[in-house]
């Protein structure tokens, strides 16, 4: 057991977890932040994607310790109060989340993309999401949602 | 209960105020904000973690299992083996050939032999290492032909009747019309007979959520199981039977499911294990499959070895179809009995066939069991058959879309195997993809390396009969109205991402005139919802939609009656829409819907109703097997795919797929498009990338899955997936809810043959085996080049540029 201190979604949190725990395990099982999903636990699916210092990273390949002292955002931290993040809202409008299991990771990849590139082309969106597998949608509605969110945020 | 015809009540679109619009889902924001709670997101106080020990051998006798060292490990609370749960089960009641954990024999690498519950996952894993199993290895069958040939054994399962081949799970032979006469006629009258062998490699579902279950046995003797399942009702039945509990003391809760595609449509070992381990320990027990275990649990698409003989007259009209299919079933029966029928029964639309015969054999092999994957049993034959049609079109010099048009079955008819077909929008589907893809400018006109291909298909909107025989409804809901105007619907159906909970809300809001967000849908809990059979066979919109209409209209009639009395009007003059009760033709006379509900409650007591749906029973023939494949309505689809093939590497880039699908009516076009795109994507994936392969004895480990990870079993990323363009066709089915039919599985089928046919258009090679991976395509190009000098020069890069 070790104590891990994380700054997650603006909160300072601490919890005791086994030393080998990944960031994903710490979030889900240590802090009860179950929004981030585990689809493979080995870096293949992207369901566990979170935003660490502005970059989309796979929390199942990140040790909890590595996230200490850094700014961490998960799907639970994207909305502002009761107002969903524009990407979340557009995902809902466009039908971009079917089963929704890939969605938290895809949202984090999308938000990280839009924060560094506010009006990406479709090719740029496709490239940014290449590490997030979605088995339900065929991706079309996801691109539509990200592009619509970019337009909204640019307004 | 809604019986056919009473049901659907097709309505003019102008009469609908909710249905048909582009709407949000009821659970969309919960999923987009991370608040939706999937099974593994649930943590119960004192919860233990379970793990299952799996066989390293493809086929072996279990001589002894010693669990004592595992049980003695600090932190381990219980260890169970097959002997603790000796009752067999199977999703099809006639073929119960599985145990929750193997009792005396393992039949594939990954078969479960023991399970432990411990304080945490690490301890559970450590305990598995301490379980000692003595095996005696048996010869393993990896090829279905070898298994069938071993008529005298050794058998993977003991034959159900003495003298039978225990390696054969099912044989179906059916013939309709005179196939040989049709073939002879096609030959004599200037037509063509095309013969071909096809191989469809198996594929698996890979939902992004791995299977997960939690069991909780409480002191009152009640067992609750939370599970990521598509079939809570069937799970409920099997848990009670295998664990010898009164079904009234078992509750199955199905949280939102993170994708399924058929891969969660029967009971799995983990559900029995969490239940049993909790019954022993009195503590909640969770098991979450690793991704590797998801590959072992499988139940995915069967590998099919297919031979087709198709005869057509000189004008392209089909004369006869003859099929011989050998199916690789893997270690257990699963839905195999149904798969074997579907392999033949579902081919008889959208084209008229005067004569048709199929002979399908499903064999056991020592690999993970195959079962239903999106487009159950009919995706493989559709691939072969639509390539056959392409070859016929070419031989007769008829445009392949025109050939399909000439053979179209039409609406209000019966197929050669006596399936009743109601609505049919296939011709419109063909016309739409023809136009949208600019087919006429492209087909046989694009430069070498680039090509287009077309294919059509059909699929069922639910199966006519449940997996266990009974006369009860197939779908039901219970509806309850509060004085606030809020309507609660208790639905037995399973939300697996397809949007069924939203569909329920749309239908109820449409019927009762309440705002969408005043409808609450409670689903997936056998303790408080009526039975729905599950999310499989594309049955839910059609069946549950009709059940919702049934329930809502009962309440609506009560409301209309009391409001009519208050207004001195006729009940049918009272319209419920937009949060109001309004008098038809007199919009000045109205009241808030809540007031109307309150009047009804005052008159009739607490307001609520049940609604249910059962299938019509006159939609199929009377021969043995006629009921399997029968559905109250069929969807129709046509695809055009455009590809670019690199002749140097054999790499096939699918540029775009145009998908036209007749879903009857799109209750919410956003969700229908989502199903169409997701289906076409999945078909594309099987066509180009996915391959479920197992090592052979020569490779060191017979029967070991070659790629049980999402990296090695390649599924398409955003960069791999082609542009997908969905085109909705609405034929308004007379019995579907508002005319709706299925959309979740039909649109997968044509992707594969459309791509195969496009590859032919691009580079002139016929791809008869899946997937169309670079080595396969490259080899086909080389073989073609060796065969014809013309192809050789065309295949050189110089000729391409
Ligand atoms: S769970 Fe992290 S990539 Fe799959
Ligand atoms: S919505 Fe199901 S995996 Fe993406």
JSON list of N, CA and C in Angstrom, two decimals, chain B residues 647-714:
[
{"chain": "B", "resi": 647, "resn": "UNK", "atom": "N", "xyz": [-2.27, -3.03, -56.05]},
{"chain": "B", "resi": 647, "resn": "UNK", "atom": "CA", "xyz": [-1.89, -4.34, -56.59]},
{"chain": "B", "resi": 647, "resn": "UNK", "atom": "C", "xyz": [-0.52, -4.79, -56.14]},
{"chain": "B", "resi": 648, "resn": "UNK", "atom": "N", "xyz": [0.30, -3.86, -55.69]},
{"chain": "B", "resi": 648, "resn": "UNK", "atom": "CA", "xyz": [1.64, -4.25, -55.25]},
{"chain": "B", "resi": 648, "resn": "UNK", "atom": "C", "xyz": [1.62, -4.92, -53.89]},
{"chain": "B", "resi": 649, "resn": "UNK", "atom": "N", "xyz": [0.74, -4.45, -53.01]},
{"chain": "B", "resi": 649, "resn": "UNK", "atom": "CA", "xyz": [0.71, -4.99, -51.64]},
{"chain": "B", "resi": 649, "resn": "UNK", "atom": "C", "xyz": [-0.53, -5.82, -51.36]},
{"chain": "B", "resi": 650, "resn": "UNK", "atom": "N", "xyz": [-1.55, -5.72, -52.20]},
{"chain": "B", "resi": 650, "resn": "UNK", "atom": "CA", "xyz": [-2.81, -6.40, -51.93]},
{"chain": "B", "resi": 650, "resn": "UNK", "atom": "C", "xyz": [-3.65, -5.67, -50.90]},
{"chain": "B", "resi": 651, "resn": "UNK", "atom": "N", "xyz": [-3.24, -4.48, -50.53]},
{"chain": "B", "resi": 651, "resn": "UNK", "atom": "CA", "xyz": [-3.99, -3.74, -49.52]},
{"chain": "B", "resi": 651, "resn": "UNK", "atom": "C", "xyz": [-5.27, -3.16, -50.12]},
{"chain": "B", "resi": 652, "resn": "UNK", "atom": "N", "xyz": [-6.39, -3.43, -49.46]},
{"chain": "B", "resi": 652, "resn": "UNK", "atom": "CA", "xyz": [-7.67, -2.92, -49.94]},
{"chain": "B", "resi": 652, "resn": "UNK", "atom": "C", "xyz": [-8.10, -1.75, -49.06]},
{"chain": "B", "resi": 653, "resn": "UNK", "atom": "N", "xyz": [-8.23, -0.59, -49.70]},
{"chain": "B", "resi": 653, "resn": "UNK", "atom": "CA", "xyz": [-8.72, 0.58, -48.98]},
{"chain": "B", "resi": 653, "resn": "UNK", "atom": "C", "xyz": [-10.19, 0.74, -49.36]},
{"chain": "B", "resi": 654, "resn": "UNK", "atom": "N", "xyz": [-11.08, 0.53, -48.38]},
{"chain": "B", "resi": 654, "resn": "UNK", "atom": "CA", "xyz": [-12.50, 0.76, -48.66]},
{"chain": "B", "resi": 654, "resn": "UNK", "atom": "C", "xyz": [-12.73, 2.25, -48.47]},
{"chain": "B", "resi": 655, "resn": "UNK", "atom": "N", "xyz": [-13.07, 2.92, -49.55]},
{"chain": "B", "resi": 655, "resn": "UNK", "atom": "CA", "xyz": [-13.16, 4.37, -49.53]},
{"chain": "B", "resi": 655, "resn": "UNK", "atom": "C", "xyz": [-14.48, 4.82, -48.92]},
{"chain": "B", "resi": 656, "resn": "UNK", "atom": "N", "xyz": [-15.55, 4.17, -49.34]},
{"chain": "B", "resi": 656, "resn": "UNK", "atom": "CA", "xyz": [-16.86, 4.58, -48.86]},
{"chain": "B", "resi": 656, "resn": "UNK", "atom": "C", "xyz": [-17.84, 3.43, -49.01]},
{"chain": "B", "resi": 657, "resn": "UNK", "atom": "N", "xyz": [-18.83, 3.41, -48.11]},
{"chain": "B", "resi": 657, "resn": "UNK", "atom": "CA", "xyz": [-19.95, 2.47, -48.28]},
{"chain": "B", "resi": 657, "resn": "UNK", "atom": "C", "xyz": [-21.24, 3.27, -48.23]},
{"chain": "B", "resi": 658, "resn": "UNK", "atom": "N", "xyz": [-22.08, 3.10, -49.24]},
{"chain": "B", "resi": 658, "resn": "UNK", "atom": "CA", "xyz": [-23.42, 3.68, -49.23]},
{"chain": "B", "resi": 658, "resn": "UNK", "atom": "C", "xyz": [-24.36, 2.59, -48.73]},
{"chain": "B", "resi": 659, "resn": "UNK", "atom": "N", "xyz": [-25.15, 2.94, -47.72]},
{"chain": "B", "resi": 659, "resn": "UNK", "atom": "CA", "xyz": [-26.00, 1.95, -47.05]},
{"chain": "B", "resi": 659, "resn": "UNK", "atom": "C", "xyz": [-27.44, 2.41, -47.19]},
{"chain": "B", "resi": 660, "resn": "UNK", "atom": "N", "xyz": [-28.26, 1.67, -47.91]},
{"chain": "B", "resi": 660, "resn": "UNK", "atom": "CA", "xyz": [-29.69, 1.99, -47.94]},
{"chain": "B", "resi": 660, "resn": "UNK", "atom": "C", "xyz": [-30.41, 0.87, -47.22]},
{"chain": "B", "resi": 661, "resn": "UNK", "atom": "N", "xyz": [-31.23, 1.25, -46.24]},
{"chain": "B", "resi": 661, "resn": "UNK", "atom": "CA", "xyz": [-31.87, 0.23, -45.41]},
{"chain": "B", "resi": 661, "resn": "UNK", "atom": "C", "xyz": [-33.34, 0.55, -45.20]},
{"chain": "B", "resi": 662, "resn": "UNK", "atom": "N", "xyz": [-34.16, -0.45, -45.46]},
{"chain": "B", "resi": 662, "resn": "UNK", "atom": "CA", "xyz": [-35.59, -0.33, -45.23]},
{"chain": "B", "resi": 662, "resn": "UNK", "atom": "C", "xyz": [-35.91, -0.78, -43.81]},
{"chain": "B", "resi": 663, "resn": "UNK", "atom": "N", "xyz": [-36.09, 0.19, -42.92]},
{"chain": "B", "resi": 663, "resn": "UNK", "atom": "CA", "xyz": [-36.37, -0.11, -41.51]},
{"chain": "B", "resi": 663, "resn": "UNK", "atom": "C", "xyz": [-37.85, 0.06, -41.21]},
{"chain": "B", "resi": 664, "resn": "UNK", "atom": "N", "xyz": [-38.69, 0.10, -42.25]},
{"chain": "B", "resi": 664, "resn": "UNK", "atom": "CA", "xyz": [-40.13, 0.25, -42.01]},
{"chain": "B", "resi": 664, "resn": "UNK", "atom": "C", "xyz": [-40.48, 1.69, -41.74]},
{"chain": "B", "resi": 665, "resn": "UNK", "atom": "N", "xyz": [-40.18, 2.14, -40.52]},
{"chain": "B", "resi": 665, "resn": "UNK", "atom": "CA", "xyz": [-40.23, 3.56, -40.21]},
{"chain": "B", "resi": 665, "resn": "UNK", "atom": "C", "xyz": [-39.13, 3.87, -39.20]},
{"chain": "B", "resi": 666, "resn": "UNK", "atom": "N", "xyz": [-38.46, 4.97, -39.39]},
{"chain": "B", "resi": 666, "resn": "UNK", "atom": "CA", "xyz": [-37.41, 5.36, -38.46]},
{"chain": "B", "resi": 666, "resn": "UNK", "atom": "C", "xyz": [-38.04, 6.11, -37.29]},
{"chain": "B", "resi": 667, "resn": "UNK", "atom": "N", "xyz": [-38.15, 5.45, -36.13]},
{"chain": "B", "resi": 667, "resn": "UNK", "atom": "CA", "xyz": [-38.78, 6.09, -34.98]},
{"chain": "B", "resi": 667, "resn": "UNK", "atom": "C", "xyz": [-37.95, 7.28, -34.53]},
{"chain": "B", "resi": 668, "resn": "UNK", "atom": "N", "xyz": [-36.63, 7.14, -34.58]},
{"chain": "B", "resi": 668, "resn": "UNK", "atom": "CA", "xyz": [-35.72, 8.27, -34.41]},
{"chain": "B", "resi": 668, "resn": "UNK", "atom": "C", "xyz": [-34.59, 8.06, -35.42]},
{"chain": "B", "resi": 669, "resn": "UNK", "atom": "N", "xyz": [-34.58, 8.84, -36.50]},
{"chain": "B", "resi": 669, "resn": "UNK", "atom": "CA", "xyz": [-33.60, 8.59, -37.57]},
{"chain": "B", "resi": 669, "resn": "UNK", "atom": "C", "xyz": [-32.16, 8.60, -37.07]},
{"chain": "B", "resi": 670, "resn": "UNK", "atom": "N", "xyz": [-31.87, 9.37, -36.02]},
{"chain": "B", "resi": 670, "resn": "UNK", "atom": "CA", "xyz": [-30.49, 9.40, -35.51]},
{"chain": "B", "resi": 670, "resn": "UNK", "atom": "C", "xyz": [-30.06, 7.99, -35.07]},
{"chain": "B", "resi": 671, "resn": "UNK", "atom": "N", "xyz": [-30.96, 7.32, -34.38]},
{"chain": "B", "resi": 671, "resn": "UNK", "atom": "CA", "xyz": [-30.61, 5.99, -33.87]},
{"chain": "B", "resi": 671, "resn": "UNK", "atom": "C", "xyz": [-30.58, 4.96, -35.00]},
{"chain": "B", "resi": 672, "resn": "UNK", "atom": "N", "xyz": [-31.45, 5.12, -35.97]},
{"chain": "B", "resi": 672, "resn": "UNK", "atom": "CA", "xyz": [-31.46, 4.19, -37.10]},
{"chain": "B", "resi": 672, "resn": "UNK", "atom": "C", "xyz": [-30.16, 4.33, -37.89]},
{"chain": "B", "resi": 673, "resn": "UNK", "atom": "N", "xyz": [-29.77, 5.56, -38.15]},
{"chain": "B", "resi": 673, "resn": "UNK", "atom": "CA", "xyz": [-28.49, 5.77, -38.85]},
{"chain": "B", "resi": 673, "resn": "UNK", "atom": "C", "xyz": [-27.34, 5.18, -38.06]},
{"chain": "B", "resi": 674, "resn": "UNK", "atom": "N", "xyz": [-27.40, 5.35, -36.74]},
{"chain": "B", "resi": 674, "resn": "UNK", "atom": "CA", "xyz": [-26.34, 4.81, -35.89]},
{"chain": "B", "resi": 674, "resn": "UNK", "atom": "C", "xyz": [-26.23, 3.30, -36.04]},
{"chain": "B", "resi": 675, "resn": "UNK", "atom": "N", "xyz": [-27.37, 2.63, -36.10]},
{"chain": "B", "resi": 675, "resn": "UNK", "atom": "CA", "xyz": [-27.35, 1.18, -36.29]},
{"chain": "B", "resi": 675, "resn": "UNK", "atom": "C", "xyz": [-26.84, 0.81, -37.68]},
{"chain": "B", "resi": 676, "resn": "UNK", "atom": "N", "xyz": [-27.23, 1.60, -38.68]},
{"chain": "B", "resi": 676, "resn": "UNK", "atom": "CA", "xyz": [-26.80, 1.30, -40.05]},
{"chain": "B", "resi": 676, "resn": "UNK", "atom": "C", "xyz": [-25.29, 1.47, -40.18]},
{"chain": "B", "resi": 677, "resn": "UNK", "atom": "N", "xyz": [-24.79, 2.58, -39.61]},
{"chain": "B", "resi": 677, "resn": "UNK", "atom": "CA", "xyz": [-23.35, 2.84, -39.73]},
{"chain": "B", "resi": 677, "resn": "UNK", "atom": "C", "xyz": [-22.55, 1.83, -38.91]},
{"chain": "B", "resi": 678, "resn": "UNK", "atom": "N", "xyz": [-23.04, 1.54, -37.70]},
{"chain": "B", "resi": 678, "resn": "UNK", "atom": "CA", "xyz": [-22.34, 0.57, -36.86]},
{"chain": "B", "resi": 678, "resn": "UNK", "atom": "C", "xyz": [-22.32, -0.82, -37.50]},
{"chain": "B", "resi": 679, "resn": "UNK", "atom": "N", "xyz": [-23.42, -1.17, -38.15]},
{"chain": "B", "resi": 679, "resn": "UNK", "atom": "CA", "xyz": [-23.50, -2.47, -38.82]},
{"chain": "B", "resi": 679, "resn": "UNK", "atom": "C", "xyz": [-22.54, -2.52, -40.01]},
{"chain": "B", "resi": 680, "resn": "UNK", "atom": "N", "xyz": [-22.59, -1.47, -40.83]},
{"chain": "B", "resi": 680, "resn": "UNK", "atom": "CA", "xyz": [-21.74, -1.47, -42.03]},
{"chain": "B", "resi": 680, "resn": "UNK", "atom": "C", "xyz": [-20.27, -1.49, -41.62]},
{"chain": "B", "resi": 681, "resn": "UNK", "atom": "N", "xyz": [-19.96, -0.76, -40.55]},
{"chain": "B", "resi": 681, "resn": "UNK", "atom": "CA", "xyz": [-18.60, -0.77, -40.01]},
{"chain": "B", "resi": 681, "resn": "UNK", "atom": "C", "xyz": [-18.18, -2.19, -39.62]},
{"chain": "B", "resi": 682, "resn": "UNK", "atom": "N", "xyz": [-19.10, -2.88, -38.93]},
{"chain": "B", "resi": 682, "resn": "UNK", "atom": "CA", "xyz": [-18.75, -4.21, -38.44]},
{"chain": "B", "resi": 682, "resn": "UNK", "atom": "C", "xyz": [-18.58, -5.20, -39.59]},
{"chain": "B", "resi": 683, "resn": "UNK", "atom": "N", "xyz": [-19.41, -5.04, -40.63]},
{"chain": "B", "resi": 683, "resn": "UNK", "atom": "CA", "xyz": [-19.26, -5.88, -41.82]},
{"chain": "B", "resi": 683, "resn": "UNK", "atom": "C", "xyz": [-17.94, -5.59, -42.51]},
{"chain": "B", "resi": 684, "resn": "UNK", "atom": "N", "xyz": [-17.64, -4.31, -42.64]},
{"chain": "B", "resi": 684, "resn": "UNK", "atom": "CA", "xyz": [-16.35, -3.91, -43.22]},
{"chain": "B", "resi": 684, "resn": "UNK", "atom": "C", "xyz": [-15.19, -4.55, -42.45]},
{"chain": "B", "resi": 685, "resn": "UNK", "atom": "N", "xyz": [-15.31, -4.50, -41.11]},
{"chain": "B", "resi": 685, "resn": "UNK", "atom": "CA", "xyz": [-14.25, -5.04, -40.26]},
{"chain": "B", "resi": 685, "resn": "UNK", "atom": "C", "xyz": [-14.02, -6.52, -40.55]},
{"chain": "B", "resi": 686, "resn": "UNK", "atom": "N", "xyz": [-15.12, -7.25, -40.70]},
{"chain": "B", "resi": 686, "resn": "UNK", "atom": "CA", "xyz": [-14.99, -8.69, -40.97]},
{"chain": "B", "resi": 686, "resn": "UNK", "atom": "C", "xyz": [-14.43, -8.92, -42.37]},
{"chain": "B", "resi": 687, "resn": "UNK", "atom": "N", "xyz": [-14.82, -8.05, -43.29]},
{"chain": "B", "resi": 687, "resn": "UNK", "atom": "CA", "xyz": [-14.36, -8.22, -44.68]},
{"chain": "B", "resi": 687, "resn": "UNK", "atom": "C", "xyz": [-12.85, -8.03, -44.79]},
{"chain": "B", "resi": 688, "resn": "UNK", "atom": "N", "xyz": [-12.34, -7.04, -44.11]},
{"chain": "B", "resi": 688, "resn": "UNK", "atom": "CA", "xyz": [-10.96, -6.62, -44.37]},
{"chain": "B", "resi": 688, "resn": "UNK", "atom": "C", "xyz": [-9.96, -7.04, -43.28]},
{"chain": "B", "resi": 689, "resn": "UNK", "atom": "N", "xyz": [-10.39, -7.04, -42.02]},
{"chain": "B", "resi": 689, "resn": "UNK", "atom": "CA", "xyz": [-9.40, -7.14, -40.95]},
{"chain": "B", "resi": 689, "resn": "UNK", "atom": "C", "xyz": [-9.51, -8.34, -40.02]},
{"chain": "B", "resi": 690, "resn": "UNK", "atom": "N", "xyz": [-10.72, -8.72, -39.65]},
{"chain": "B", "resi": 690, "resn": "UNK", "atom": "CA", "xyz": [-10.84, -9.59, -38.48]},
{"chain": "B", "resi": 690, "resn": "UNK", "atom": "C", "xyz": [-10.64, -11.06, -38.81]},
{"chain": "B", "resi": 691, "resn": "UNK", "atom": "N", "xyz": [-9.94, -11.71, -37.93]},
{"chain": "B", "resi": 691, "resn": "UNK", "atom": "CA", "xyz": [-9.56, -13.09, -38.15]},
{"chain": "B", "resi": 691, "resn": "UNK", "atom": "C", "xyz": [-9.41, -13.77, -36.80]},
{"chain": "B", "resi": 692, "resn": "UNK", "atom": "N", "xyz": [-10.23, -14.77, -36.57]},
{"chain": "B", "resi": 692, "resn": "UNK", "atom": "CA", "xyz": [-10.17, -15.48, -35.30]},
{"chain": "B", "resi": 692, "resn": "UNK", "atom": "C", "xyz": [-9.39, -16.77, -35.58]},
{"chain": "B", "resi": 693, "resn": "UNK", "atom": "N", "xyz": [-8.12, -16.77, -35.28]},
{"chain": "B", "resi": 693, "resn": "UNK", "atom": "CA", "xyz": [-7.33, -17.96, -35.64]},
{"chain": "B", "resi": 693, "resn": "UNK", "atom": "C", "xyz": [-6.76, -18.63, -34.39]},
{"chain": "B", "resi": 694, "resn": "UNK", "atom": "N", "xyz": [-6.54, -19.92, -34.52]},
{"chain": "B", "resi": 694, "resn": "UNK", "atom": "CA", "xyz": [-6.04, -20.73, -33.41]},
{"chain": "B", "resi": 694, "resn": "UNK", "atom": "C", "xyz": [-4.80, -21.47, -33.86]},
{"chain": "B", "resi": 695, "resn": "UNK", "atom": "N", "xyz": [-3.90, -21.65, -32.92]},
{"chain": "B", "resi": 695, "resn": "UNK", "atom": "CA", "xyz": [-2.67, -22.35, -33.28]},
{"chain": "B", "resi": 695, "resn": "UNK", "atom": "C", "xyz": [-2.96, -23.82, -33.53]},
{"chain": "B", "resi": 696, "resn": "UNK", "atom": "N", "xyz": [-2.13, -24.41, -34.38]},
{"chain": "B", "resi": 696, "resn": "UNK", "atom": "CA", "xyz": [-2.24, -25.85, -34.64]},
{"chain": "B", "resi": 696, "resn": "UNK", "atom": "C", "xyz": [-1.17, -26.57, -33.81]},
{"chain": "B", "resi": 697, "resn": "UNK", "atom": "N", "xyz": [-1.26, -27.89, -33.84]},
{"chain": "B", "resi": 697, "resn": "UNK", "atom": "CA", "xyz": [-0.27, -28.68, -33.09]},
{"chain": "B", "resi": 697, "resn": "UNK", "atom": "C", "xyz": [1.14, -28.37, -33.60]},
{"chain": "B", "resi": 698, "resn": "UNK", "atom": "N", "xyz": [1.30, -28.19, -34.91]},
{"chain": "B", "resi": 698, "resn": "UNK", "atom": "CA", "xyz": [2.62, -27.88, -35.47]},
{"chain": "B", "resi": 698, "resn": "UNK", "atom": "C", "xyz": [3.17, -26.58, -34.92]},
{"chain": "B", "resi": 699, "resn": "UNK", "atom": "N", "xyz": [2.28, -25.69, -34.59]},
{"chain": "B", "resi": 699, "resn": "UNK", "atom": "CA", "xyz": [2.74, -24.39, -34.06]},
{"chain": "B", "resi": 699, "resn": "UNK", "atom": "C", "xyz": [2.97, -24.46, -32.55]},
{"chain": "B", "resi": 700, "resn": "UNK", "atom": "N", "xyz": [2.89, -25.67, -32.01]},
{"chain": "B", "resi": 700, "resn": "UNK", "atom": "CA", "xyz": [3.29, -25.84, -30.63]},
{"chain": "B", "resi": 700, "resn": "UNK", "atom": "C", "xyz": [2.15, -25.97, -29.64]},
{"chain": "B", "resi": 701, "resn": "UNK", "atom": "N", "xyz": [1.04, -25.29, -29.86]},
{"chain": "B", "resi": 701, "resn": "UNK", "atom": "CA", "xyz": [-0.05, -25.33, -28.87]},
{"chain": "B", "resi": 701, "resn": "UNK", "atom": "C", "xyz": [-1.37, -25.45, -29.60]},
{"chain": "B", "resi": 702, "resn": "UNK", "atom": "N", "xyz": [-1.82, -26.66, -29.85]},
{"chain": "B", "resi": 702, "resn": "UNK", "atom": "CA", "xyz": [-3.07, -26.86, -30.59]},
{"chain": "B", "resi": 702, "resn": "UNK", "atom": "C", "xyz": [-4.22, -26.17, -29.87]},
{"chain": "B", "resi": 703, "resn": "UNK", "atom": "N", "xyz": [-4.98, -25.40, -30.63]},
{"chain": "B", "resi": 703, "resn": "UNK", "atom": "CA", "xyz": [-6.21, -24.82, -30.09]},
{"chain": "B", "resi": 703, "resn": "UNK", "atom": "C", "xyz": [-6.03, -23.55, -29.30]},
{"chain": "B", "resi": 704, "resn": "UNK", "atom": "N", "xyz": [-4.80, -23.06, -29.18]},
{"chain": "B", "resi": 704, "resn": "UNK", "atom": "CA", "xyz": [-4.58, -21.83, -28.43]},
{"chain": "B", "resi": 704, "resn": "UNK", "atom": "C", "xyz": [-4.97, -20.64, -29.31]},
{"chain": "B", "resi": 705, "resn": "UNK", "atom": "N", "xyz": [-5.74, -19.74, -28.75]},
{"chain": "B", "resi": 705, "resn": "UNK", "atom": "CA", "xyz": [-6.14, -18.56, -29.52]},
{"chain": "B", "resi": 705, "resn": "UNK", "atom": "C", "xyz": [-4.89, -17.78, -29.91]},
{"chain": "B", "resi": 706, "resn": "UNK", "atom": "N", "xyz": [-4.84, -17.41, -31.17]},
{"chain": "B", "resi": 706, "resn": "UNK", "atom": "CA", "xyz": [-3.63, -16.79, -31.68]},
{"chain": "B", "resi": 706, "resn": "UNK", "atom": "C", "xyz": [-3.49, -15.33, -31.27]},
{"chain": "B", "resi": 707, "resn": "UNK", "atom": "N", "xyz": [-4.61, -14.70, -30.97]},
{"chain": "B", "resi": 707, "resn": "UNK", "atom": "CA", "xyz": [-4.55, -13.25, -30.80]},
{"chain": "B", "resi": 707, "resn": "UNK", "atom": "C", "xyz": [-5.61, -12.75, -29.83]},
{"chain": "B", "resi": 708, "resn": "UNK", "atom": "N", "xyz": [-5.59, -13.20, -28.58]},
{"chain": "B", "resi": 708, "resn": "UNK", "atom": "CA", "xyz": [-6.68, -12.81, -27.69]},
{"chain": "B", "resi": 708, "resn": "UNK", "atom": "C", "xyz": [-6.48, -11.43, -27.06]},
{"chain": "B", "resi": 709, "resn": "UNK", "atom": "N", "xyz": [-6.24, -10.43, -27.91]},
{"chain": "B", "resi": 709, "resn": "UNK", "atom": "CA", "xyz": [-6.13, -9.07, -27.40]},
{"chain": "B", "resi": 709, "resn": "UNK", "atom": "C", "xyz": [-6.62, -8.11, -28.46]},
{"chain": "B", "resi": 710, "resn": "UNK", "atom": "N", "xyz": [-6.96, -6.91, -28.06]},
{"chain": "B", "resi": 710, "resn": "UNK", "atom": "CA", "xyz": [-7.49, -5.93, -29.01]},
{"chain": "B", "resi": 710, "resn": "UNK", "atom": "C", "xyz": [-6.39, -5.34, -29.88]},
{"chain": "B", "resi": 711, "resn": "UNK", "atom": "N", "xyz": [-5.15, -5.69, -29.59]},
{"chain": "B", "resi": 711, "resn": "UNK", "atom": "CA", "xyz": [-4.08, -5.25, -30.47]},
{"chain": "B", "resi": 711, "resn": "UNK", "atom": "C", "xyz": [-3.87, -6.26, -31.59]},
{"chain": "B", "resi": 712, "resn": "UNK", "atom": "N", "xyz": [-3.86, -7.55, -31.20]},
{"chain": "B", "resi": 712, "resn": "UNK", "atom": "CA", "xyz": [-3.54, -8.59, -32.18]},
{"chain": "B", "resi": 712, "resn": "UNK", "atom": "C", "xyz": [-4.76, -9.03, -32.98]},
{"chain": "B", "resi": 713, "resn": "UNK", "atom": "N", "xyz": [-5.93, -9.04, -32.33]},
{"chain": "B", "resi": 713, "resn": "UNK", "atom": "CA", "xyz": [-7.17, -9.27, -33.08]},
{"chain": "B", "resi": 713, "resn": "UNK", "atom": "C", "xyz": [-7.58, -7.89, -33.54]},
{"chain": "B", "resi": 714, "resn": "UNK", "atom": "N", "xyz": [-7.32, -7.60, -34.79]},
{"chain": "B", "resi": 714, "resn": "UNK", "atom": "CA", "xyz": [-7.41, -6.21, -35.23]},
{"chain": "B", "resi": 714, "resn": "UNK", "atom": "C", "xyz": [-8.84, -5.80, -35.54]}
]
